[in-house]
Amino acid sequence: MANDFRVLTFAAEPASTSGGSEYHVYTTPSSTTTIIVGLILTNINTSQVTAKVLLESDTTGNASASSSQTNNVGAGTNSGNTPNTTAVLLNDVPIPVGSSLEVLSGGKLVLQPTDSISISCSVADKLSGALSIMEIT
C-alpha cells in the first residue's frame, strides 16, 4: 500500500451562491482510502461571509460491535451496513473579513472511494483555501 500526501488548493470559490452550486474540492478515487489531514478556509471578501462544508458519501458504513459495547453498534444512525448520506461538517459558520478557519482542527476524517468534500459560501468567489490529504492506495 502506498501512502501519498497531497495538497489541493482553490483561489476563489464557489462560483455561485445558488442552491446545488457547491464547489467540489475533492472526490476520493476508486480503490483509494483518503485521510483528510486538514482543511483551511479563508475569507477573501471585504466583509464577513458564512461557509458550509459537506461530506457527500454514498458508501456503506462498516461499524461492528465489539465485546465492550453493550448498547449499540456504533453511535450513529449509519452503523453496520447502512448506506451513508451527506453529512454537514460546517453549517453557515461565519468567517470574519481577512480571517481563516481551520476545519477539523486536530481531527482526521476518513473518506472511502467516491466520498467527496464540497464547500459553499454566502458570497460567490470569496473563499480561498487548502485541503491536505493522505491517499492510501
Short mmCIF file of N, CA, C and O in Angstrom, two decimals:
data_model
loop_
_atom_site.label_atom_id
_atom_site.label_comp_id
_atom_site.label_asym_id
_atom_site.label_seq_id
_atom_site.Cartn_x
_atom_site.Cartn_y
_atom_site.Cartn_z
N MET A 1 0.84 -1.18 0.00
CA MET A 1 0.00 0.00 0.00
C MET A 1 0.88 1.24 0.00
O MET A 1 1.78 1.37 0.81
N ALA A 2 0.56 2.14 -0.90
CA ALA A 2 1.31 3.40 -0.99
C ALA A 2 0.53 4.49 -0.26
O ALA A 2 -0.69 4.56 -0.33
N ASN A 3 1.27 5.33 0.46
CA ASN A 3 0.69 6.49 1.13
C ASN A 3 1.24 7.75 0.47
O ASN A 3 2.43 7.99 0.51
N ASP A 4 0.35 8.53 -0.14
CA ASP A 4 0.76 9.76 -0.82
C ASP A 4 0.11 10.96 -0.16
O ASP A 4 -1.12 11.05 -0.10
N PHE A 5 0.93 11.89 0.32
CA PHE A 5 0.42 13.14 0.87
C PHE A 5 0.25 14.13 -0.26
O PHE A 5 1.10 14.25 -1.14
N ARG A 6 -0.88 14.86 -0.25
CA ARG A 6 -1.18 15.84 -1.30
C ARG A 6 -1.81 17.07 -0.68
O ARG A 6 -2.43 17.00 0.38
N VAL A 7 -1.69 18.19 -1.38
CA VAL A 7 -2.41 19.39 -1.01
C VAL A 7 -3.19 19.86 -2.23
O VAL A 7 -2.67 19.85 -3.34
N LEU A 8 -4.44 20.23 -2.01
CA LEU A 8 -5.31 20.73 -3.08
C LEU A 8 -5.71 22.14 -2.68
O LEU A 8 -6.22 22.36 -1.59
N THR A 9 -5.47 23.10 -3.56
CA THR A 9 -5.76 24.49 -3.24
C THR A 9 -6.84 25.03 -4.18
O THR A 9 -7.01 24.54 -5.30
N PHE A 10 -7.54 26.05 -3.72
CA PHE A 10 -8.50 26.76 -4.56
C PHE A 10 -8.43 28.22 -4.20
O PHE A 10 -8.21 28.60 -3.05
N ALA A 11 -8.56 29.08 -5.22
CA ALA A 11 -8.30 30.51 -5.05
C ALA A 11 -9.54 31.32 -4.71
O ALA A 11 -9.51 32.16 -3.83
N ALA A 12 -10.64 31.10 -5.39
CA ALA A 12 -11.85 31.90 -5.18
C ALA A 12 -13.06 31.07 -5.58
O ALA A 12 -13.42 30.99 -6.74
N GLU A 13 -13.67 30.45 -4.61
CA GLU A 13 -14.80 29.55 -4.87
C GLU A 13 -15.88 29.82 -3.85
O GLU A 13 -15.63 30.48 -2.86
N PRO A 14 -17.07 29.29 -3.96
CA PRO A 14 -17.65 28.71 -5.16
C PRO A 14 -18.07 29.79 -6.15
O PRO A 14 -18.22 30.95 -5.76
N ALA A 15 -18.29 29.41 -7.38
CA ALA A 15 -18.58 30.38 -8.43
C ALA A 15 -19.98 30.99 -8.30
O ALA A 15 -20.24 32.04 -8.85
N SER A 16 -20.86 30.32 -7.56
CA SER A 16 -22.24 30.80 -7.43
C SER A 16 -22.73 30.54 -6.02
O SER A 16 -22.19 29.68 -5.31
N THR A 17 -23.76 31.26 -5.61
CA THR A 17 -24.36 31.02 -4.30
C THR A 17 -25.71 30.32 -4.40
O THR A 17 -26.35 30.07 -3.40
N SER A 18 -26.12 29.96 -5.61
CA SER A 18 -27.41 29.29 -5.77
C SER A 18 -27.34 27.86 -5.24
O SER A 18 -26.27 27.25 -5.21
N GLY A 19 -28.49 27.35 -4.81
CA GLY A 19 -28.56 26.00 -4.26
C GLY A 19 -28.01 24.96 -5.22
O GLY A 19 -28.22 25.04 -6.42
N GLY A 20 -27.28 24.00 -4.69
CA GLY A 20 -26.71 22.94 -5.52
C GLY A 20 -25.47 23.36 -6.28
O GLY A 20 -24.98 22.62 -7.12
N SER A 21 -24.93 24.54 -5.99
CA SER A 21 -23.75 25.01 -6.73
C SER A 21 -22.48 24.93 -5.88
O SER A 21 -21.57 25.71 -6.06
N GLU A 22 -22.44 23.97 -4.98
CA GLU A 22 -21.26 23.82 -4.14
C GLU A 22 -20.02 23.54 -5.00
O GLU A 22 -20.10 22.95 -6.06
N TYR A 23 -18.87 23.95 -4.48
CA TYR A 23 -17.60 23.68 -5.14
C TYR A 23 -17.07 22.35 -4.61
O TYR A 23 -16.87 22.19 -3.41
N HIS A 24 -16.88 21.39 -5.51
CA HIS A 24 -16.36 20.08 -5.11
C HIS A 24 -14.84 20.16 -5.02
O HIS A 24 -14.16 20.21 -6.05
N VAL A 25 -14.35 20.16 -3.80
CA VAL A 25 -12.91 20.31 -3.57
C VAL A 25 -12.18 19.02 -3.91
O VAL A 25 -11.11 19.05 -4.53
N TYR A 26 -12.77 17.86 -3.54
CA TYR A 26 -12.06 16.60 -3.71
C TYR A 26 -13.05 15.44 -3.72
O TYR A 26 -14.02 15.44 -2.95
N THR A 27 -12.79 14.45 -4.56
CA THR A 27 -13.53 13.19 -4.57
C THR A 27 -12.52 12.06 -4.49
O THR A 27 -11.55 12.03 -5.26
N THR A 28 -12.74 11.13 -3.59
CA THR A 28 -11.82 10.00 -3.41
C THR A 28 -11.89 9.07 -4.62
O THR A 28 -12.98 8.63 -5.00
N PRO A 29 -10.74 8.78 -5.23
CA PRO A 29 -10.73 7.86 -6.38
C PRO A 29 -11.09 6.43 -5.97
O PRO A 29 -11.02 6.08 -4.79
N SER A 30 -11.45 5.61 -6.96
CA SER A 30 -11.73 4.21 -6.67
C SER A 30 -10.46 3.52 -6.17
O SER A 30 -9.35 3.96 -6.46
N SER A 31 -10.63 2.48 -5.42
CA SER A 31 -9.51 1.70 -4.84
C SER A 31 -8.61 2.55 -3.97
O SER A 31 -7.41 2.28 -3.86
N THR A 32 -9.15 3.59 -3.36
CA THR A 32 -8.36 4.50 -2.53
C THR A 32 -9.13 4.84 -1.26
O THR A 32 -10.34 5.01 -1.29
N THR A 33 -8.41 4.90 -0.16
CA THR A 33 -8.94 5.45 1.08
C THR A 33 -8.18 6.74 1.32
O THR A 33 -6.98 6.80 1.14
N THR A 34 -8.89 7.79 1.70
CA THR A 34 -8.27 9.09 1.90
C THR A 34 -8.45 9.54 3.35
O THR A 34 -9.54 9.41 3.90
N ILE A 35 -7.39 10.05 3.92
CA ILE A 35 -7.44 10.66 5.24
C ILE A 35 -7.32 12.17 5.05
O ILE A 35 -6.35 12.64 4.46
N ILE A 36 -8.33 12.91 5.52
CA ILE A 36 -8.21 14.37 5.49
C ILE A 36 -7.40 14.79 6.69
O ILE A 36 -7.78 14.52 7.84
N VAL A 37 -6.29 15.43 6.43
CA VAL A 37 -5.39 15.88 7.48
C VAL A 37 -5.79 17.28 7.95
O VAL A 37 -5.68 17.61 9.12
N GLY A 38 -6.27 18.11 7.02
CA GLY A 38 -6.69 19.46 7.39
C GLY A 38 -7.38 20.17 6.25
O GLY A 38 -7.20 19.82 5.08
N LEU A 39 -8.20 21.14 6.61
CA LEU A 39 -8.88 21.99 5.64
C LEU A 39 -8.91 23.39 6.21
O LEU A 39 -9.39 23.60 7.33
N ILE A 40 -8.37 24.35 5.45
CA ILE A 40 -8.36 25.75 5.87
C ILE A 40 -9.17 26.55 4.85
O ILE A 40 -8.96 26.43 3.64
N LEU A 41 -10.11 27.35 5.35
CA LEU A 41 -10.92 28.23 4.52
C LEU A 41 -10.59 29.67 4.89
O LEU A 41 -10.55 30.01 6.09
N THR A 42 -10.36 30.52 3.90
CA THR A 42 -10.02 31.92 4.13
C THR A 42 -11.03 32.82 3.44
O THR A 42 -11.36 32.63 2.28
N ASN A 43 -11.49 33.82 4.18
CA ASN A 43 -12.41 34.82 3.65
C ASN A 43 -11.60 35.86 2.88
O ASN A 43 -10.79 36.58 3.46
N ILE A 44 -11.82 35.96 1.56
CA ILE A 44 -11.11 36.96 0.75
C ILE A 44 -12.05 38.08 0.32
O ILE A 44 -11.76 38.84 -0.59
N ASN A 45 -13.17 38.19 1.03
CA ASN A 45 -14.16 39.23 0.76
C ASN A 45 -13.84 40.47 1.62
O ASN A 45 -13.01 40.41 2.53
N THR A 46 -14.50 41.58 1.35
CA THR A 46 -14.30 42.80 2.13
C THR A 46 -15.27 42.89 3.31
O THR A 46 -15.28 43.89 4.02
N SER A 47 -16.09 41.84 3.51
CA SER A 47 -16.97 41.76 4.67
C SER A 47 -17.11 40.29 5.07
O SER A 47 -16.65 39.39 4.36
N GLN A 48 -17.73 40.05 6.20
CA GLN A 48 -17.89 38.69 6.70
C GLN A 48 -18.67 37.82 5.72
O GLN A 48 -19.60 38.30 5.07
N VAL A 49 -18.30 36.54 5.64
CA VAL A 49 -19.03 35.55 4.86
C VAL A 49 -19.38 34.38 5.77
O VAL A 49 -18.82 34.26 6.86
N THR A 50 -20.28 33.54 5.32
CA THR A 50 -20.55 32.29 6.03
C THR A 50 -20.20 31.13 5.10
O THR A 50 -20.32 31.23 3.88
N ALA A 51 -19.73 30.05 5.70
CA ALA A 51 -19.28 28.89 4.92
C ALA A 51 -20.00 27.63 5.37
O ALA A 51 -20.39 27.49 6.54
N LYS A 52 -20.14 26.72 4.41
CA LYS A 52 -20.71 25.40 4.68
C LYS A 52 -19.76 24.37 4.07
O LYS A 52 -19.24 24.58 2.97
N VAL A 53 -19.50 23.29 4.80
CA VAL A 53 -18.67 22.19 4.30
C VAL A 53 -19.47 20.91 4.41
O VAL A 53 -20.04 20.60 5.47
N LEU A 54 -19.52 20.17 3.30
CA LEU A 54 -20.28 18.91 3.24
C LEU A 54 -19.36 17.73 2.97
O LEU A 54 -18.42 17.83 2.16
N LEU A 55 -19.64 16.61 3.61
CA LEU A 55 -19.04 15.32 3.28
C LEU A 55 -20.15 14.55 2.58
O LEU A 55 -21.15 14.18 3.21
N GLU A 56 -20.01 14.34 1.28
CA GLU A 56 -21.01 13.64 0.49
C GLU A 56 -20.56 12.20 0.32
O GLU A 56 -19.47 11.95 -0.20
N SER A 57 -21.39 11.26 0.79
CA SER A 57 -21.00 9.86 0.77
C SER A 57 -22.17 8.97 0.39
O SER A 57 -23.28 9.16 0.88
N ASP A 58 -21.90 8.01 -0.47
CA ASP A 58 -22.90 7.01 -0.79
C ASP A 58 -22.34 5.61 -0.50
O ASP A 58 -22.90 4.61 -0.92
N THR A 59 -21.24 5.58 0.23
CA THR A 59 -20.63 4.30 0.59
C THR A 59 -21.37 3.71 1.78
O THR A 59 -22.27 4.31 2.34
N THR A 60 -20.96 2.53 2.20
CA THR A 60 -21.63 1.84 3.29
C THR A 60 -20.76 1.89 4.54
O THR A 60 -19.57 1.64 4.47
N GLY A 61 -21.37 2.21 5.67
CA GLY A 61 -20.66 2.18 6.94
C GLY A 61 -20.26 0.76 7.27
O GLY A 61 -20.92 -0.20 6.88
N ASN A 62 -19.17 0.61 7.98
CA ASN A 62 -18.67 -0.72 8.31
C ASN A 62 -18.47 -0.90 9.81
O ASN A 62 -17.60 -1.65 10.23
N ALA A 63 -19.25 -0.22 10.63
CA ALA A 63 -19.11 -0.35 12.07
C ALA A 63 -19.51 -1.76 12.49
O ALA A 63 -20.41 -2.36 11.94
N SER A 64 -18.83 -2.26 13.48
CA SER A 64 -19.19 -3.58 14.01
C SER A 64 -19.13 -3.54 15.52
O SER A 64 -18.37 -2.77 16.11
N ALA A 65 -19.93 -4.35 16.14
CA ALA A 65 -19.99 -4.37 17.60
C ALA A 65 -18.73 -4.98 18.16
O ALA A 65 -18.16 -5.91 17.61
N SER A 66 -18.28 -4.45 19.27
CA SER A 66 -17.15 -5.05 19.99
C SER A 66 -17.68 -5.64 21.28
O SER A 66 -18.80 -5.35 21.72
N SER A 67 -16.88 -6.45 21.92
CA SER A 67 -17.32 -7.09 23.15
C SER A 67 -17.56 -6.08 24.26
O SER A 67 -18.29 -6.34 25.20
N SER A 68 -16.95 -4.89 24.15
CA SER A 68 -17.13 -3.88 25.18
C SER A 68 -18.36 -3.01 24.96
O SER A 68 -18.78 -2.29 25.84
N GLN A 69 -18.97 -3.08 23.77
CA GLN A 69 -20.19 -2.32 23.51
C GLN A 69 -21.39 -3.12 23.96
O GLN A 69 -21.54 -4.29 23.61
N THR A 70 -22.23 -2.46 24.73
CA THR A 70 -23.40 -3.17 25.23
C THR A 70 -24.71 -2.63 24.69
O THR A 70 -25.72 -3.29 24.76
N ASN A 71 -24.69 -1.41 24.16
CA ASN A 71 -25.96 -0.81 23.80
C ASN A 71 -26.18 -0.61 22.32
O ASN A 71 -27.31 -0.46 21.89
N ASN A 72 -25.14 -0.57 21.51
CA ASN A 72 -25.36 -0.32 20.08
C ASN A 72 -24.15 -0.72 19.26
O ASN A 72 -23.12 -1.05 19.78
N VAL A 73 -24.32 -0.66 17.96
CA VAL A 73 -23.23 -0.89 17.03
C VAL A 73 -22.89 0.46 16.45
O VAL A 73 -23.55 0.97 15.56
N GLY A 74 -21.86 1.09 16.97
CA GLY A 74 -21.56 2.46 16.57
C GLY A 74 -22.58 3.38 17.22
O GLY A 74 -23.61 2.95 17.70
N ALA A 75 -22.30 4.65 17.22
CA ALA A 75 -23.17 5.58 17.93
C ALA A 75 -24.21 6.24 17.06
O ALA A 75 -25.16 6.80 17.56
N GLY A 76 -24.06 6.17 15.75
CA GLY A 76 -24.93 6.94 14.88
C GLY A 76 -25.94 6.08 14.15
O GLY A 76 -26.04 4.88 14.35
N THR A 77 -26.68 6.72 13.27
CA THR A 77 -27.70 6.01 12.50
C THR A 77 -27.09 5.25 11.34
O THR A 77 -27.75 4.41 10.75
N ASN A 78 -25.83 5.52 10.99
CA ASN A 78 -25.22 4.87 9.85
C ASN A 78 -24.24 3.78 10.28
O ASN A 78 -23.18 3.62 9.71
N SER A 79 -24.60 3.02 11.28
CA SER A 79 -23.75 1.93 11.73
C SER A 79 -24.09 0.67 10.95
O SER A 79 -25.11 0.59 10.28
N GLY A 80 -23.26 -0.34 11.06
CA GLY A 80 -23.50 -1.59 10.35
C GLY A 80 -23.32 -1.40 8.86
O GLY A 80 -22.37 -0.80 8.41
N ASN A 81 -24.25 -1.91 8.07
CA ASN A 81 -24.16 -1.83 6.61
C ASN A 81 -25.15 -0.85 6.02
O ASN A 81 -25.58 -1.00 4.88
N THR A 82 -25.55 0.14 6.78
CA THR A 82 -26.47 1.16 6.30
C THR A 82 -25.73 2.13 5.40
O THR A 82 -24.65 2.59 5.76
N PRO A 83 -26.27 2.48 4.23
CA PRO A 83 -25.59 3.44 3.36
C PRO A 83 -25.43 4.80 4.03
O PRO A 83 -26.32 5.26 4.73
N ASN A 84 -24.28 5.41 3.79
CA ASN A 84 -24.04 6.77 4.28
C ASN A 84 -24.81 7.76 3.42
O ASN A 84 -25.28 7.44 2.34
N THR A 85 -24.93 8.99 3.92
CA THR A 85 -25.56 10.07 3.18
C THR A 85 -24.67 11.30 3.29
O THR A 85 -23.51 11.19 3.65
N THR A 86 -25.20 12.46 3.02
CA THR A 86 -24.44 13.70 3.14
C THR A 86 -24.41 14.16 4.58
O THR A 86 -25.45 14.24 5.23
N ALA A 87 -23.21 14.46 5.07
CA ALA A 87 -23.04 14.98 6.43
C ALA A 87 -22.60 16.44 6.33
O ALA A 87 -21.72 16.79 5.54
N VAL A 88 -23.23 17.28 7.10
CA VAL A 88 -22.86 18.70 7.16
C VAL A 88 -21.78 18.84 8.23
O VAL A 88 -22.04 18.66 9.41
N LEU A 89 -20.56 19.17 7.81
CA LEU A 89 -19.45 19.33 8.75
C LEU A 89 -19.42 20.73 9.34
O LEU A 89 -19.05 20.92 10.50
N LEU A 90 -19.77 21.72 8.55
CA LEU A 90 -19.95 23.11 9.00
C LEU A 90 -21.23 23.62 8.35
O LEU A 90 -21.48 23.34 7.19
N ASN A 91 -22.00 24.41 9.10
CA ASN A 91 -23.23 24.94 8.54
C ASN A 91 -23.33 26.43 8.82
O ASN A 91 -23.53 26.83 9.97
N ASP A 92 -23.16 27.23 7.78
CA ASP A 92 -23.28 28.69 7.89
C ASP A 92 -22.41 29.27 9.01
O ASP A 92 -22.86 30.10 9.80
N VAL A 93 -21.17 28.82 9.06
CA VAL A 93 -20.22 29.31 10.06
C VAL A 93 -19.63 30.64 9.58
O VAL A 93 -19.14 30.73 8.46
N PRO A 94 -19.70 31.68 10.42
CA PRO A 94 -19.17 32.98 10.00
C PRO A 94 -17.64 32.98 9.97
O PRO A 94 -16.99 32.43 10.86
N ILE A 95 -17.10 33.59 8.92
CA ILE A 95 -15.65 33.81 8.82
C ILE A 95 -15.46 35.32 8.65
O ILE A 95 -15.83 35.88 7.62
N PRO A 96 -14.90 35.99 9.65
CA PRO A 96 -14.71 37.44 9.57
C PRO A 96 -13.78 37.83 8.43
O PRO A 96 -12.96 37.02 7.96
N VAL A 97 -13.88 39.08 8.00
CA VAL A 97 -13.05 39.58 6.92
C VAL A 97 -11.57 39.38 7.25
O VAL A 97 -11.13 39.60 8.38
N GLY A 98 -10.81 38.89 6.27
CA GLY A 98 -9.38 38.70 6.45
C GLY A 98 -8.99 37.55 7.36
O GLY A 98 -7.83 37.42 7.73
N SER A 99 -9.94 36.69 7.71
CA SER A 99 -9.66 35.60 8.64
C SER A 99 -9.70 34.24 7.95
O SER A 99 -10.28 34.09 6.88
N SER A 100 -9.09 33.26 8.63
CA SER A 100 -9.11 31.88 8.17
C SER A 100 -9.77 31.01 9.23
O SER A 100 -9.73 31.32 10.41
N LEU A 101 -10.34 29.91 8.78
CA LEU A 101 -10.98 28.94 9.66
C LEU A 101 -10.36 27.59 9.40
O LEU A 101 -10.34 27.11 8.26
N GLU A 102 -9.84 26.97 10.46
CA GLU A 102 -9.29 25.62 10.33
C GLU A 102 -10.41 24.64 10.65
O GLU A 102 -10.89 24.58 11.79
N VAL A 103 -10.82 23.89 9.65
CA VAL A 103 -11.87 22.90 9.81
C VAL A 103 -11.23 21.61 10.30
O VAL A 103 -10.14 21.26 9.87
N LEU A 104 -11.88 20.90 11.18
CA LEU A 104 -11.38 19.64 11.75
C LEU A 104 -10.11 19.85 12.55
O LEU A 104 -9.21 19.02 12.53
N SER A 105 -10.01 20.93 13.24
CA SER A 105 -8.81 21.28 14.00
C SER A 105 -8.36 20.12 14.88
O SER A 105 -9.04 19.73 15.82
N GLY A 106 -7.23 19.54 14.53
CA GLY A 106 -6.67 18.43 15.30
C GLY A 106 -7.30 17.08 15.03
O GLY A 106 -6.82 16.07 15.49
N GLY A 107 -8.40 17.05 14.28
CA GLY A 107 -9.07 15.79 13.99
C GLY A 107 -8.77 15.31 12.58
O GLY A 107 -8.25 16.04 11.75
N LYS A 108 -9.09 14.08 12.32
CA LYS A 108 -8.92 13.50 10.99
C LYS A 108 -10.27 12.96 10.53
O LYS A 108 -11.14 12.67 11.32
N LEU A 109 -10.41 12.82 9.22
CA LEU A 109 -11.64 12.30 8.64
C LEU A 109 -11.27 11.29 7.58
O LEU A 109 -10.39 11.55 6.75
N VAL A 110 -11.92 10.13 7.59
CA VAL A 110 -11.64 9.07 6.62
C VAL A 110 -12.69 9.11 5.52
O VAL A 110 -13.88 9.16 5.80
N LEU A 111 -12.22 9.10 4.28
CA LEU A 111 -13.11 9.05 3.11
C LEU A 111 -12.90 7.74 2.38
O LEU A 111 -11.75 7.33 2.15
N GLN A 112 -14.00 7.11 1.99
CA GLN A 112 -13.96 5.89 1.21
C GLN A 112 -14.08 6.26 -0.27
O GLN A 112 -14.41 7.41 -0.59
N PRO A 113 -13.84 5.31 -1.19
CA PRO A 113 -13.96 5.61 -2.61
C PRO A 113 -15.32 6.25 -2.94
O PRO A 113 -16.35 5.82 -2.44
N THR A 114 -15.30 7.27 -3.74
CA THR A 114 -16.41 8.10 -4.22
C THR A 114 -16.90 9.14 -3.21
O THR A 114 -17.70 9.99 -3.56
N ASP A 115 -16.44 9.10 -1.95
CA ASP A 115 -16.80 10.14 -0.98
C ASP A 115 -16.16 11.45 -1.43
O ASP A 115 -15.08 11.46 -2.02
N SER A 116 -16.84 12.57 -1.14
CA SER A 116 -16.29 13.85 -1.58
C SER A 116 -16.51 14.94 -0.54
O SER A 116 -17.39 14.84 0.31
N ILE A 117 -15.69 15.97 -0.64
CA ILE A 117 -15.79 17.16 0.19
C ILE A 117 -16.16 18.33 -0.71
O ILE A 117 -15.53 18.53 -1.76
N SER A 118 -17.18 19.09 -0.31
CA SER A 118 -17.56 20.27 -1.08
C SER A 118 -17.83 21.43 -0.13
O SER A 118 -18.08 21.23 1.06
N ILE A 119 -17.72 22.64 -0.68
CA ILE A 119 -17.93 23.85 0.12
C ILE A 119 -18.93 24.76 -0.56
O ILE A 119 -19.13 24.70 -1.78
N SER A 120 -19.55 25.60 0.23
CA SER A 120 -20.35 26.69 -0.32
C SER A 120 -20.13 27.90 0.57
O SER A 120 -19.64 27.80 1.69
N CYS A 121 -20.48 29.07 0.03
CA CYS A 121 -20.22 30.33 0.70
C CYS A 121 -21.40 31.27 0.45
O CYS A 121 -22.07 31.18 -0.58
N SER A 122 -21.63 32.17 1.39
CA SER A 122 -22.74 33.11 1.26
C SER A 122 -22.51 34.15 0.17
O SER A 122 -23.44 34.80 -0.28
N VAL A 123 -21.26 34.30 -0.27
CA VAL A 123 -20.91 35.26 -1.32
C VAL A 123 -20.08 34.51 -2.37
O VAL A 123 -19.11 33.83 -2.02
N ALA A 124 -20.45 34.62 -3.63
CA ALA A 124 -19.74 33.90 -4.69
C ALA A 124 -18.28 34.34 -4.79
O ALA A 124 -17.97 35.52 -4.63
N ASP A 125 -17.42 33.39 -5.05
CA ASP A 125 -15.99 33.62 -5.32
C ASP A 125 -15.24 34.28 -4.17
O ASP A 125 -14.29 35.03 -4.39
N LYS A 126 -15.62 34.01 -2.92
CA LYS A 126 -14.98 34.70 -1.80
C LYS A 126 -14.37 33.78 -0.76
O LYS A 126 -14.03 34.21 0.33
N LEU A 127 -14.20 32.48 -1.08
CA LEU A 127 -13.48 31.57 -0.20
C LEU A 127 -12.25 31.07 -0.93
O LEU A 127 -12.31 30.66 -2.09
N SER A 128 -11.13 31.12 -0.24
CA SER A 128 -9.90 30.54 -0.73
C SER A 128 -9.49 29.49 0.30
O SER A 128 -9.88 29.59 1.47
N GLY A 129 -8.72 28.50 -0.10
CA GLY A 129 -8.37 27.51 0.90
C GLY A 129 -7.45 26.43 0.41
O GLY A 129 -7.00 26.41 -0.73
N ALA A 130 -7.17 25.50 1.34
CA ALA A 130 -6.30 24.37 1.07
C ALA A 130 -6.81 23.14 1.81
O ALA A 130 -7.22 23.24 2.98
N LEU A 131 -6.78 22.01 1.12
CA LEU A 131 -7.16 20.72 1.69
C LEU A 131 -5.91 19.85 1.68
O LEU A 131 -5.32 19.62 0.63
N SER A 132 -5.52 19.37 2.86
CA SER A 132 -4.37 18.47 2.97
C SER A 132 -4.89 17.05 3.19
O SER A 132 -5.72 16.83 4.09
N ILE A 133 -4.41 16.11 2.38
CA ILE A 133 -4.90 14.74 2.44
C ILE A 133 -3.75 13.74 2.37
O ILE A 133 -2.63 14.08 1.95
N MET A 134 -4.06 12.51 2.77
CA MET A 134 -3.18 11.37 2.52
C MET A 134 -4.03 10.33 1.81
O MET A 134 -5.06 9.91 2.33
N GLU A 135 -3.59 9.93 0.62
CA GLU A 135 -4.29 8.89 -0.13
C GLU A 135 -3.58 7.56 0.09
O GLU A 135 -2.35 7.47 -0.04
N ILE A 136 -4.36 6.55 0.44
CA ILE A 136 -3.83 5.20 0.64
C ILE A 136 -4.34 4.33 -0.50
O ILE A 136 -5.55 4.16 -0.66
N THR A 137 -3.41 3.85 -1.32
CA THR A 137 -3.80 3.05 -2.49
C THR A 137 -3.28 1.63 -2.39
O THR A 137 -2.40 1.34 -1.64
#
